[in-house]
Amino acid sequence: MNARRAAILVTALLASCTHVIVPERPLPPRRSAHDDRRAPDRRPIEDQHAALRLGTPSPAAGAALCRRLQRLVETHRWNMNACPDGLEWRQVGVSALGEPLLIAELGTVDAPLSVLVLSMVHPDEMTPLHATLMLLNRLASAPPTGVRVVVAPLVNPDGLWRKEPSRSNARGVDLNRNFPATDWAPTRHLPWKGKLIADLRRFPGDRPATEPETLFQMALVTMLRPHRIVTLHAPWGLLDYDGPEVGLERAALAREAMRSFMRIRKRPRAHGRVSGSLGSWAGRDHGIPCYTVELPSSHPYDGPRFTPAFWAAFEVLVTP
């Protein structure tokens, strides 16, 4: 991507702030999917975002998010608090429409094991939201020892706060197809354009790493250098794995833990094939074990039913 535009976007995204950050310039309109065939950034991960830093505590933004989430909880009759007391919310930039991009950190800051949890990348998949809110409540009431857990409960706020939640972000991009993985260009467009009518819900963007929400996830991975990444999706009913062979055994254990609560459709695999995905970029390109928990339903009323499956897997994934 253009170096000046990238610098402006990254600076706006990750500047320390307690208020909503407005980018210096509006995001440019999308072009045709075939206008740009430049290769993704293949520099070492440490060099790609060396200047980025974690945002500042943002209690006001966190409180506002919790109020909105609580209304969703009540709408779906989830019988829980959206946010436990005592969470410290930190803002790490803004979405395409200016919504705060927030994280909560639990456990031990200087622990030898760090785990990054990413949820609601696709807001039309509602069961992951229930699982993530339950995770925050459980970890807050019984903080884990020997592990640092950083949770981004709402990666794609613009997609969630629409009248009807959508898979894509405000610019119509699928955030799990927009990472600058080595397999992104030009092959990412081939399966997407392979049908008579392109599936707009899975549009990968005109170039990799064009979306502020993608850069948000990349920044968290770069700054935190997590030992493991856990991401939640629906509705495939599986646990998928991307990363080095060393993580396969743990993926198998997590999968078996889930089996008591849901039918597992697939065994985890060592190499994911979703081009431009988080798993391709973080797991395959940078060797960070990346575990994707796919709950078997995306319907909000199934959240309480399948959250125990996620919790069973998570307990395995945070074990040193």
mmCIF file of C-alpha atoms in Angstrom, residues 17 48 56-57 107 208 234 279:
data_model
loop_
_atom_site.group_PDB
_atom_site.id
_atom_site.type_symbol
_atom_site.label_atom_id
_atom_site.label_comp_id
_atom_site.label_asym_id
_atom_site.label_seq_id
_atom_site.Cartn_x
_atom_site.Cartn_y
_atom_site.Cartn_z
ATOM 1 C CA CYS A 17 -5.947 8.823 23.151
ATOM 2 C CA GLN A 48 6.209 -3.821 9.697
ATOM 3 C CA THR A 56 -4.205 4.410 26.617
ATOM 4 C CA PRO A 57 -6.810 3.519 29.245
ATOM 5 C CA GLY A 107 -4.282 -12.231 34.203
ATOM 6 C CA PRO A 208 -4.195 -6.268 1.760
ATOM 7 C CA ALA A 234 -19.460 -19.587 13.609
ATOM 8 C CA GLY A 279 -4.496 -17.759 10.297
#
